[in-house]
């Protein structure tokens, strides 16, 4: 088949995926929706989540409109300048349109993820009353709706814009125009993840501090006025936020890889540009099969079932990857040096193995089977201070192995690229791009597992709150534990792919600069302005994390005051004779979280812009802003990867150290030290500290890393003029 | 005067400084040594500190001998290789000798600092019984012994080796041979700071957790068996460790600036190479005057007196700086473009102002007059978890302003250099070197203030433990509070100068590579191996911090067990009828701390070596190891600056949030919330978490940053061959 068939194949697979997602959604919705008392709770969660999303989207839409206007203004104002003029007519319009479409799709991706999850939760709970397998399937298929939709939409968006802007003929410029799509997606994702992350942890920390610590009532106790807000938070943070996050990842990385493909046009022709789309489309097909094969025995660990599905998906994705390489990555026509396709496939395999390595490392650092989490539990014996110290130490330590894995993957893929393409300039880098595509091939399945997490978490909460029998609770607890693991794994996976993709996005940025200026700038840290850019990039990561964490603290204070007020003014709540005002709590967190998300979001967006323009005007130092921004981008990415890993895994380890003590497996001198013991109280402190780490700052940093890349891609022409 | 006079002047000033330091020491020792019950305590502290240092030096000496043998072996084995051969005959011997001398001097610097401080403590305590001014003067002059000795020794070492190796004639190579001196100094400093830092916090955390938290006895209570170990810790961590730290800073930065001077030989001749030594020597004279002018009224805040002395020192140092510029930084002989000395002086002023900026920013983030510390106290109201979260947020946030200050200083000094030297290649960088020299000019005074901290801390402990009257305790408390501030300030200053000096050391490394290979490599992050080096550099900082923190936890566990054992086996201790076994505690911490310092120390030393050699053998990628190591060095430095600032200031803020609550100034709804309240308990948790941050990991990171530079300077020829 010729290259002409690629885009149609990609678009057809994408649309087919949407159809399958629709069918899965219908199947989930058709399932039994449980008892009335369960439905009451689930309805409250649904209303709260939808209300939050409505308000959040309104705020984000306003910010996005401003951003779109600014982008359009800049491009339009400078349309006569040489390098913008060369991007073709209507560039201002096309970039802005791409931005708007990207932003819209990102919003829709988040919404759909949440739409299904807030309906799948109750159905999972209901199914758990009869069969573990059934509950597992509903939760996973609910998650798959989100996974399939997100990836399919990103392919449709990128492929569609490419087609509409006539990319098949103007392949030089169109990828540079549709970077707006990636920026739009990451712009929305940043605020979605920040807002959702702040919401979920403010509600969680607030509910815990007043409920568990002050009033001494258990988690998910219906007497706690913040308990619904807490359950809402799982959906808006994990589903909507992560959905938008992974949407922008797939979009940004596709576009970045396509831009790299332009540089290799003399080798592969259009095939090199379209390769990323095809590889991803085959990944979608693999995911569908993988999801549908998942089933588990009633007495089995559900994690094993999910792992089998992951394996099926990976193997199929690998085969699809091989077909894509064979089809598209071969010399275009006439004279070309050797292309050794096995090496290129090898780079893809490196990517897939890297995904496995990250999943394994994350498990090692966050599961209580292993030394790190146990060392935190051990340290809890001497109180909260040593618990915190040892959790911080674990978090800092756990950056080591992932970085070694990424380093090995980068070097290996670089080598494969060089060998596979016979040393053509840029060959090594294309190798790393292929590895990234390999790592992202099973992305839709990973996203399904991720959304699985909040669905089962909610299902557990519904069962708990509606006081169902112990045996059922036991089932949902098992699912919930699996959900915690999958949530941690997907975060590891997301940061790993971000690290691998970083290179691809840097190179895309630099290729764009070359195209505009004709000069291949390096990013030479020995030059003072570049070093300063780098220093500022790393600092951005620290200060951004601080703002995100502080935002949780401030929003949580509001929840705490409200819960205290309700307990005080209505003593019937604690006696169980009157119902707390859940809606007011939901409302208060919504307002608080949205107010708090603006500062860190704007800091992230404005810093690269300020550095770019600032250094442009300081260019008497002989440096265009472009190189300082590249320094900011690259070192900011390095710092972001490390900080996100620290926060995600540190937070996960604290959480599971607490769970380890609660599980009754933790013994001192042969005696079980469990719930309500002093070490447990210390572990609760650690868990609370870890919450904003792993669910607010960490995931927001994933988005920040990508946002730095996409914003510099969009604004590159403006830093240089 | 000609340039020939410079070295004699420098050496004479250095020797004179040593004489003055000796006179100050004699004056301090001649002071009244207090009552017998106070002497008992001070003797115990002295014995413990000396025992620790003896054992520590034995361990470090063994490690240093191995390192010296390895260095000699490498250089000797490769003596026939072109670029080593070109460094002149006997290079292997000279580099190794420099290393040994540097290591010895560093050890001596640490020992002298401690020698005086463990004798000044009791005399400060005794003086406090009559006069605040007298106590202040004894403590500061005791500190000045250390400050003057450290700087004078570094000048004598560098200047002496330069003279002995005949640098005046072979100026091209001798600075590259005496980099061994800087590496020796930082090698010893790393272990000294790590060992001391682990000791001091293991003893502190251990004493607090069992004493304050479990047994409910106050700090410095003589019934606590770990209390002497705690007081010993202040000396070995702050005096010996910081002494070695600042010794290696001054040595490394002098040598780095001299190497930069080589590049400007065509402009300034020998003057540019010797300038750093002269500027520093004048700083010594300024410090002597500054220290001797300090006196305070009995009712005055002692901090004001110290600040006046700092101002005097700064002004005099600035004048000396101007003389140095005028004398040495002028065109050498024949034809040279314009040299505008005012711009060069301007770069120096930028350095001095940067020192002020860092001191101010550190105060803002760590004193309870300001918002950040108060926000932590506020967060303590909802328990330890929110205290920790808000402390972490403050720590992360406080990286912002220092980085802006450093960025502005770097850009400003770069500009001054360009303007002052009329755009000669390397002019801008020499500007940043001059700024570094400016920042370091008042270094000896800063070091005196730093050592002031543990002396007054100890004095307070002695007064407390020997149960002296309230009025005297009040005086030592005031001095102790000032000591806490000066300790925080000097850490801010140390990290600021490290950041500014980083550039100078990078450039020295690259100049060395140019000299060896003839090629001016950049540090281009867009190349995969360089990026991987950079990634590994940043990760080293995270993992090193983890190991340092964990080491404290593990050593503290040993203390806790021992204190519990003594309480259990000898109930008379708590009743006050029998004396605890202080010596055993001291002994146990010593062994524990020394065992724990080895792993992080070796990680820091071996990582750059492994990366250098690893990438050298991967050089099929077309990259010599040198560039990857440069990536590691630069991005490791960026990460180190940020992490150290985070840890130093975060730890300081937690400490002072606790002190704020204890001070009785913290009110909720108009009611004082003070000691023993729930918020206070929460604040104690934060303080304990901050301890290993600010006294172990943070200060060790200062040394790590420099060590990365010096080790790469020494090993550069070997990465390239």
mmCIF file of N, CA, C and O in Angstrom, chain A residues 248-279:
data_model
loop_
_atom_site.group_PDB
_atom_site.id
_atom_site.type_symbol
_atom_site.label_atom_id
_atom_site.label_comp_id
_atom_site.label_asym_id
_atom_site.label_seq_id
_atom_site.Cartn_x
_atom_site.Cartn_y
_atom_site.Cartn_z
ATOM 1 N N UNK A 248 -3.161 15.663 26.156
ATOM 2 C CA UNK A 248 -2.151 16.591 25.634
ATOM 3 C C UNK A 248 -0.816 15.890 25.421
ATOM 4 O O UNK A 248 -0.081 16.223 24.508
ATOM 5 N N UNK A 249 -0.520 14.853 26.239
ATOM 6 C CA UNK A 249 0.716 14.109 25.994
ATOM 7 C C UNK A 249 0.698 13.495 24.612
ATOM 8 O O UNK A 249 1.648 13.652 23.836
ATOM 9 N N UNK A 250 -0.381 12.772 24.311
ATOM 10 C CA UNK A 250 -0.409 12.091 23.016
ATOM 11 C C UNK A 250 -0.383 13.110 21.886
ATOM 12 O O UNK A 250 0.296 12.911 20.887
ATOM 13 N N UNK A 251 -1.090 14.220 22.067
ATOM 14 C CA UNK A 251 -1.109 15.220 21.001
ATOM 15 C C UNK A 251 0.277 15.828 20.806
ATOM 16 O O UNK A 251 0.804 15.874 19.682
ATOM 17 N N UNK A 252 0.888 16.258 21.920
ATOM 18 C CA UNK A 252 2.182 16.933 21.802
ATOM 19 C C UNK A 252 3.223 15.999 21.215
ATOM 20 O O UNK A 252 4.019 16.389 20.356
ATOM 21 N N UNK A 253 3.212 14.758 21.659
ATOM 22 C CA UNK A 253 4.254 13.856 21.205
ATOM 23 C C UNK A 253 4.044 13.446 19.746
ATOM 24 O O UNK A 253 5.007 13.275 18.999
ATOM 25 N N UNK A 254 2.801 13.305 19.342
ATOM 26 C CA UNK A 254 2.547 13.043 17.930
ATOM 27 C C UNK A 254 3.087 14.171 17.062
ATOM 28 O O UNK A 254 3.770 13.936 16.066
ATOM 29 N N UNK A 255 2.748 15.385 17.447
ATOM 30 C CA UNK A 255 3.141 16.516 16.616
ATOM 31 C C UNK A 255 4.652 16.678 16.615
ATOM 32 O O UNK A 255 5.280 16.908 15.571
ATOM 33 N N UNK A 256 5.252 16.516 17.810
ATOM 34 C CA UNK A 256 6.709 16.610 17.882
ATOM 35 C C UNK A 256 7.378 15.588 16.981
ATOM 36 O O UNK A 256 8.317 15.905 16.241
ATOM 37 N N UNK A 257 6.868 14.358 17.017
ATOM 38 C CA UNK A 257 7.476 13.317 16.187
ATOM 39 C C UNK A 257 7.264 13.618 14.703
ATOM 40 O O UNK A 257 8.116 13.320 13.865
ATOM 41 N N UNK A 258 6.130 14.226 14.384
ATOM 42 C CA UNK A 258 5.888 14.577 12.986
ATOM 43 C C UNK A 258 6.885 15.645 12.521
ATOM 44 O O UNK A 258 7.390 15.606 11.388
ATOM 45 N N UNK A 259 7.174 16.603 13.407
ATOM 46 C CA UNK A 259 8.131 17.649 13.035
ATOM 47 C C UNK A 259 9.513 17.040 12.816
ATOM 48 O O UNK A 259 10.243 17.402 11.884
ATOM 49 N N UNK A 260 9.871 16.071 13.665
ATOM 50 C CA UNK A 260 11.131 15.375 13.437
ATOM 51 C C UNK A 260 11.110 14.654 12.097
ATOM 52 O O UNK A 260 12.146 14.560 11.424
ATOM 53 N N UNK A 261 9.937 14.131 11.755
ATOM 54 C CA UNK A 261 9.807 13.446 10.471
ATOM 55 C C UNK A 261 10.099 14.355 9.284
ATOM 56 O O UNK A 261 10.613 13.905 8.259
ATOM 57 N N UNK A 262 9.771 15.642 9.446
ATOM 58 C CA UNK A 262 10.045 16.581 8.343
ATOM 59 C C UNK A 262 11.529 16.585 8.022
ATOM 60 O O UNK A 262 11.937 16.576 6.849
ATOM 61 N N UNK A 263 12.332 16.592 9.106
ATOM 62 C CA UNK A 263 13.780 16.650 8.886
ATOM 63 C C UNK A 263 14.261 15.418 8.131
ATOM 64 O O UNK A 263 15.272 15.460 7.443
ATOM 65 N N UNK A 264 13.539 14.321 8.277
ATOM 66 C CA UNK A 264 13.953 13.099 7.588
ATOM 67 C C UNK A 264 13.192 12.901 6.275
ATOM 68 O O UNK A 264 13.212 11.811 5.712
ATOM 69 N N UNK A 265 12.498 13.945 5.806
ATOM 70 C CA UNK A 265 11.729 13.808 4.566
ATOM 71 C C UNK A 265 12.566 13.253 3.420
ATOM 72 O O UNK A 265 12.107 12.375 2.690
ATOM 73 N N UNK A 266 13.814 13.707 3.285
ATOM 74 C CA UNK A 266 14.620 13.164 2.183
ATOM 75 C C UNK A 266 14.789 11.649 2.272
ATOM 76 O O UNK A 266 15.039 10.996 1.263
ATOM 77 N N UNK A 267 14.664 11.111 3.466
ATOM 78 C CA UNK A 267 14.855 9.672 3.630
ATOM 79 C C UNK A 267 13.552 8.911 3.447
ATOM 80 O O UNK A 267 13.438 8.006 2.624
ATOM 81 N N UNK A 268 12.581 9.282 4.231
ATOM 82 C CA UNK A 268 11.344 8.490 4.286
ATOM 83 C C UNK A 268 10.204 9.105 3.497
ATOM 84 O O UNK A 268 9.135 8.494 3.395
ATOM 85 N N UNK A 269 10.347 10.318 3.033
ATOM 86 C CA UNK A 269 9.222 10.987 2.410
ATOM 87 C C UNK A 269 8.122 11.205 3.436
ATOM 88 O O UNK A 269 8.377 11.336 4.634
ATOM 89 N N UNK A 270 6.882 11.203 2.967
ATOM 90 C CA UNK A 270 5.745 11.451 3.850
ATOM 91 C C UNK A 270 5.626 10.376 4.928
ATOM 92 O O UNK A 270 5.085 10.610 6.005
ATOM 93 N N UNK A 271 6.143 9.183 4.642
ATOM 94 C CA UNK A 271 6.024 8.073 5.599
ATOM 95 C C UNK A 271 6.583 8.410 6.966
ATOM 96 O O UNK A 271 5.986 8.082 7.997
ATOM 97 N N UNK A 272 7.714 9.106 6.997
ATOM 98 C CA UNK A 272 8.330 9.445 8.277
ATOM 99 C C UNK A 272 7.497 10.419 9.077
ATOM 100 O O UNK A 272 7.523 10.420 10.303
ATOM 101 N N UNK A 273 6.732 11.257 8.354
ATOM 102 C CA UNK A 273 5.900 12.239 9.055
ATOM 103 C C UNK A 273 4.644 11.580 9.613
ATOM 104 O O UNK A 273 4.184 11.902 10.695
ATOM 105 N N UNK A 274 4.095 10.623 8.856
ATOM 106 C CA UNK A 274 2.829 10.017 9.279
ATOM 107 C C UNK A 274 3.007 8.819 10.204
ATOM 108 O O UNK A 274 2.050 8.350 10.826
ATOM 109 N N UNK A 275 4.251 8.331 10.293
ATOM 110 C CA UNK A 275 4.509 7.143 11.098
ATOM 111 C C UNK A 275 3.926 7.217 12.524
ATOM 112 O O UNK A 275 3.262 6.279 12.980
ATOM 113 N N UNK A 276 4.140 8.343 13.231
ATOM 114 C CA UNK A 276 3.633 8.389 14.604
ATOM 115 C C UNK A 276 2.128 8.143 14.686
ATOM 116 O O UNK A 276 1.645 7.471 15.594
ATOM 117 N N UNK A 277 1.387 8.679 13.706
ATOM 118 C CA UNK A 277 -0.074 8.526 13.744
ATOM 119 C C UNK A 277 -0.459 7.064 13.554
ATOM 120 O O UNK A 277 -1.334 6.543 14.249
ATOM 121 N N UNK A 278 0.211 6.410 12.617
ATOM 122 C CA UNK A 278 -0.154 5.022 12.330
ATOM 123 C C UNK A 278 0.178 4.112 13.522
ATOM 124 O O UNK A 278 -0.626 3.263 13.930
ATOM 125 N N UNK A 279 1.374 4.326 14.086
ATOM 126 C CA UNK A 279 1.776 3.480 15.213
ATOM 127 C C UNK A 279 0.776 3.624 16.355
ATOM 128 O O UNK A 279 0.382 2.646 16.997
#
